[in-house]
Coordinates of C-alpha atoms in Angstrom, one line a residue:
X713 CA -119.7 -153.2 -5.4
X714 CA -121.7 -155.4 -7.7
X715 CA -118.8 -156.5 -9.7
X716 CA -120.4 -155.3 -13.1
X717 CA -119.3 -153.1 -15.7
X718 CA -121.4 -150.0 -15.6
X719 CA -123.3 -150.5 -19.5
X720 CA -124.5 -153.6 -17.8
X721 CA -126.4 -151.4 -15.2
X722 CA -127.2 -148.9 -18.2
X723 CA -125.4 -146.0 -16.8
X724 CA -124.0 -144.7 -19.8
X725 CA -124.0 -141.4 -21.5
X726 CA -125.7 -141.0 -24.8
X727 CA -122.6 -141.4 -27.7
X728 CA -121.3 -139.1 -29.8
X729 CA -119.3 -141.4 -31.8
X730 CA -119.7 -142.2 -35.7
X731 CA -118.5 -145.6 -37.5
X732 CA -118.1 -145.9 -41.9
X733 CA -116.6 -148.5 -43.7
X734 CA -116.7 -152.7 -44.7
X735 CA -118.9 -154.2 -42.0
X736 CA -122.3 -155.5 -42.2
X737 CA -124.2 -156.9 -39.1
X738 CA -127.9 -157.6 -37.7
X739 CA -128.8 -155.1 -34.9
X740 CA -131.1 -155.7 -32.4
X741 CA -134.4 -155.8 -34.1
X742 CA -133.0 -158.4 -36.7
X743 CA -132.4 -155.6 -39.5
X744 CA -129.6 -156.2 -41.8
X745 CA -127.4 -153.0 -41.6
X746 CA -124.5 -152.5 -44.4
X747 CA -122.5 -149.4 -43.3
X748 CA -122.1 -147.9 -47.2
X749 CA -122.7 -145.0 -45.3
X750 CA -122.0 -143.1 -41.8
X751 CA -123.6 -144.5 -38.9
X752 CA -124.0 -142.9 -35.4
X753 CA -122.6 -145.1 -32.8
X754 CA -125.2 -145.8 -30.1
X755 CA -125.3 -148.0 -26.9
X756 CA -127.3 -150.9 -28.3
X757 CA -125.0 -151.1 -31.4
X758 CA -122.7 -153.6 -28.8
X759 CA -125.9 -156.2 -28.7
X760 CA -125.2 -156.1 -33.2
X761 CA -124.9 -160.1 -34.2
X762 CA -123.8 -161.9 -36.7
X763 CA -120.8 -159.4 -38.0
X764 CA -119.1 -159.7 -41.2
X765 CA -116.3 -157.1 -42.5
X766 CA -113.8 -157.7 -45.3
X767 CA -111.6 -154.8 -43.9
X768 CA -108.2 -155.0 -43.8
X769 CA -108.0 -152.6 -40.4
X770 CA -109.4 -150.3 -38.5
X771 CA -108.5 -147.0 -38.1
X772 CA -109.9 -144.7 -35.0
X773 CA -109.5 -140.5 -35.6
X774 CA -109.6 -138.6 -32.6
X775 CA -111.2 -135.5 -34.4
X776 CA -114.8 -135.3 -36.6
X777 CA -113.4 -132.5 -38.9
X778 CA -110.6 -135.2 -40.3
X779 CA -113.4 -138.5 -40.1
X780 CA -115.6 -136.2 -42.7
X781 CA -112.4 -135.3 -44.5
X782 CA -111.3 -138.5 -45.4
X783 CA -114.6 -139.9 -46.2
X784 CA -115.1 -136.5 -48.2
X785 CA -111.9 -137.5 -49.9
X786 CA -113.4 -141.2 -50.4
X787 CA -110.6 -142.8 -48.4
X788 CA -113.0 -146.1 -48.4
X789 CA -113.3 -146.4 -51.9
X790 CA -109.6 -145.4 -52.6
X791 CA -106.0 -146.8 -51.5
X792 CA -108.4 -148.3 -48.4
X793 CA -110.9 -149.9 -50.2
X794 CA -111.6 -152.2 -47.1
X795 CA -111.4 -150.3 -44.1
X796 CA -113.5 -149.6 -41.0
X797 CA -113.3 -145.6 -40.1
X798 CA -114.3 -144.4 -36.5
X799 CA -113.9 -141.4 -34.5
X800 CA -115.0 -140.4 -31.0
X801 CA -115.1 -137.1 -31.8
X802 CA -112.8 -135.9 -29.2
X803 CA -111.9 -138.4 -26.1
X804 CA -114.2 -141.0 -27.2
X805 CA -117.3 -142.3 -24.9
X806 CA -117.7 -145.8 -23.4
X807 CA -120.4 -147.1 -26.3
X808 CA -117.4 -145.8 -29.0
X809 CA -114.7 -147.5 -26.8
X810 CA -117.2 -150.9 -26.6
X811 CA -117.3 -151.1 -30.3
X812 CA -113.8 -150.8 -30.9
X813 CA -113.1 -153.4 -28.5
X814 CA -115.8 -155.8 -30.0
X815 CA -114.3 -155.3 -33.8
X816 CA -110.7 -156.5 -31.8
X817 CA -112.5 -159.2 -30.4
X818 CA -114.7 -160.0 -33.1
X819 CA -111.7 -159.9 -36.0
X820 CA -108.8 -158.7 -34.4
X821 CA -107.6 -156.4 -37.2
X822 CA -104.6 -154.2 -37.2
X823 CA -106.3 -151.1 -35.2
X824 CA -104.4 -147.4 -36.2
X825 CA -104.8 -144.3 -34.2
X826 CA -104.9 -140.9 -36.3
X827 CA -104.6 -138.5 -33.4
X828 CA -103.1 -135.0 -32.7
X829 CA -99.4 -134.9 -31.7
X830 CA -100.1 -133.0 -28.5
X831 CA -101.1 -134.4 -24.8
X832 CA -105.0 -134.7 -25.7
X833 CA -103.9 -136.9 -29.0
X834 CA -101.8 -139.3 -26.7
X835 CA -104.4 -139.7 -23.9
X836 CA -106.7 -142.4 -25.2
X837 CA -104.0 -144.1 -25.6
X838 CA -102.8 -144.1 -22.5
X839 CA -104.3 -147.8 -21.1
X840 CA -104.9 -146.1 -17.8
X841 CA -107.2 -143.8 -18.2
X842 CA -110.1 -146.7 -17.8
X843 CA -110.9 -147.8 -14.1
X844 CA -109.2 -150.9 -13.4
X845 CA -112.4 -153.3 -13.6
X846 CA -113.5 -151.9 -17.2
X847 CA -110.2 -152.2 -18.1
X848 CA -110.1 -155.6 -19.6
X849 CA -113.4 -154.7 -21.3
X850 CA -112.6 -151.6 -23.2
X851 CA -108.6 -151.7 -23.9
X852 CA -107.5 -152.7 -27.5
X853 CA -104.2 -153.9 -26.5
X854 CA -102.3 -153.6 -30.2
X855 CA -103.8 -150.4 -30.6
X856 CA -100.4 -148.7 -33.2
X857 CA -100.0 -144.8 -32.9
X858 CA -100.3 -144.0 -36.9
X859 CA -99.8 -140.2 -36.7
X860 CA -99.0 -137.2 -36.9
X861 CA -95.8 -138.1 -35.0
X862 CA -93.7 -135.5 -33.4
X863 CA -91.3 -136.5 -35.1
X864 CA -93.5 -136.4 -38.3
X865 CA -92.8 -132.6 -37.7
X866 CA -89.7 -131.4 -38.2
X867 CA -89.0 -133.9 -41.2
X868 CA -92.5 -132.5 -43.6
X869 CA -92.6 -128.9 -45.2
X870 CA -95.3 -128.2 -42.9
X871 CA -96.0 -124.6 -43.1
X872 CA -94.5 -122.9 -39.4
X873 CA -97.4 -121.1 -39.0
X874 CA -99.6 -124.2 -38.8
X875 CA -97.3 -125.8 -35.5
X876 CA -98.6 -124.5 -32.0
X877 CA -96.3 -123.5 -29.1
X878 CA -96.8 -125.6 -26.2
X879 CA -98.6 -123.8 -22.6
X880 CA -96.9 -124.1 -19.6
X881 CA -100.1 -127.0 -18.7
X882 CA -99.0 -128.8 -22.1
X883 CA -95.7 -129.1 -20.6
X884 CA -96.8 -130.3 -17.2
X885 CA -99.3 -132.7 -18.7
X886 CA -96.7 -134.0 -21.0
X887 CA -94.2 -134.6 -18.0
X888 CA -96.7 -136.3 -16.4
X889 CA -97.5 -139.2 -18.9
X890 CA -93.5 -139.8 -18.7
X891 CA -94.4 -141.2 -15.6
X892 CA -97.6 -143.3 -16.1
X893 CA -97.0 -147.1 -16.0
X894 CA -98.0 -147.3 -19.9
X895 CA -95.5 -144.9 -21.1
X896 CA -92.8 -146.5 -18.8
X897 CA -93.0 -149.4 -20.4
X898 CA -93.4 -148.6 -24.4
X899 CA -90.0 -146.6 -25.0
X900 CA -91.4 -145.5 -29.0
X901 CA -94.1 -143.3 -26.8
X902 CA -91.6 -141.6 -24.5
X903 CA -89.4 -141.1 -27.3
X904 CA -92.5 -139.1 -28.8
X905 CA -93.4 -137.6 -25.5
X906 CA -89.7 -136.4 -25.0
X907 CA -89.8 -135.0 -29.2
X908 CA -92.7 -133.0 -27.7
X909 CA -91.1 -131.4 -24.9
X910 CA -87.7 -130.7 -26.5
X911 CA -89.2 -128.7 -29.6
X912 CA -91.6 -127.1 -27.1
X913 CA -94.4 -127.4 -29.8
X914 CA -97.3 -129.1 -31.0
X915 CA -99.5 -130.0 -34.2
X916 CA -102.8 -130.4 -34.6
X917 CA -103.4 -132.9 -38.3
X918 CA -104.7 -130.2 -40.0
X919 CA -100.9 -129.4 -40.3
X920 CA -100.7 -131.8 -42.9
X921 CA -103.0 -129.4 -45.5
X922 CA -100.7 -126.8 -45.2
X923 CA -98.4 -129.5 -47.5
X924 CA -101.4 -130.1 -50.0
X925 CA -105.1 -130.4 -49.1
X926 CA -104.6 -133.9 -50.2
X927 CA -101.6 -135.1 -48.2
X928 CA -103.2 -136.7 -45.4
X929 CA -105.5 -139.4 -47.4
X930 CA -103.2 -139.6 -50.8
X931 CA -100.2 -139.5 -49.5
X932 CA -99.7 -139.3 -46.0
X933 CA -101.9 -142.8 -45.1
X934 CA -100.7 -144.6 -47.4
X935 CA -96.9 -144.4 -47.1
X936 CA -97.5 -144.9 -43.2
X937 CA -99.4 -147.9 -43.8
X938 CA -97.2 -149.0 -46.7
X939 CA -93.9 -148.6 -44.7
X940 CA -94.9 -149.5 -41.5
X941 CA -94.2 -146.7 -39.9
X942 CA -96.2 -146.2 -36.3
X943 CA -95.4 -146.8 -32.9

């Protein structure tokens, strides 16, 4: 009715959302903040100024548990020695989905998504899932599915007893995103999608230390990023 996106009105949930990496701004008390270390996303952290970041992208992880294990396997000061690291912990929040769409804005890196290949790892991608006003405010429009691919699975010696059957409401969620206007028109996702419900499984990343605790931030990161290999 008013024509306003609702953080303007200040209806917005407290976030859950942490940030790492290269960038340095003011926030809103004029202190200079260098994130060397992990910061709590919080609403006022979209009124920062003055940002600087010598990243080279941005990479968003759906789960906390794999944020504190790359950072516990110092994937900033590593192969990604410029890099900005975020997770929503989970579906992420509107102050998490406001910062990621101000670092687009602001620098418009290469933005990565490190998700789960199941239906709760493809939703936040899905562009719809935002009401049609906020759209245009939140969506990062060249956000790139990085991994774990579903057809990561089949092709890694990752260990059978880490891969998950799908449930009967997997299924039914997955053949419903084959229908959203999103999926319609990216063919890489529905190829994914349709990986998914052919195997009849799913994997969560944690897969991936089955291989070698290691995989994910020495070798698995690196050769995606390296070959270009996302959707």
């Amino acid at each position: 009715m008013l024509e306003v996106p609702r953080w303007k009105l200040h209806v917005l949930a407290t976030c859950k959302g942490l940030v790492a990496g290269n960038l340095q701004f003011y926030d809103e008390y004029g202190h200079h903040i260098d994130l060397v270390h992990i910061l709590r996303i919080i609403n006022t952290l979209n009124n920062t100024a003055d940002m600087h970041s010598g990243a080279r992208f941005v990479l968003i992880v759906e789960k906390d548990a794999t944020f504190q294990k790359l950072l516990t396997d110092n994937l900033c000061e590593n192969f990604f020695a410029k890099i900005i690291i975020i997770t929503g912990k989970g579906f992420p929040d509107i102050g998490t989905r406001l910062l990621v769409h101000k670092l687009w804005e602001t620098f418009h890196l290469p933005t990565f998504a490190l998700m789960d290949a199941d239906p709760h790892g493809i939703h936040p991608l899905d562009k719809s899932f935002a009401q049609a006003f906020e759209n245009h405010h939140l969506a990062v429009p060249a956000i790139k599915w990085l991994g774990i691919l579903p057809t990561d699975i089949p092709r890694l010696a990752i260990e059978e007893n880490t891969i998950i059957q799908q449930t009967e409401e997997d299924l039914q969620n997955l053949l419903g995103m084959l229908n959203r206007p999103y999926i319609l028109i990216n063919r890489k996702i529905s190829e994914q999608i349709e990986t998914m419900i052919q195997r009849g499984v799913k994997a969560e990343l944690q897969c991936l230390d089955s291989i070698h605790p290691s995989y994910l931030t020495n070798i698995y990161l690196p050769g995606k990023i390296q070959s270009q290999d996302w959707i």
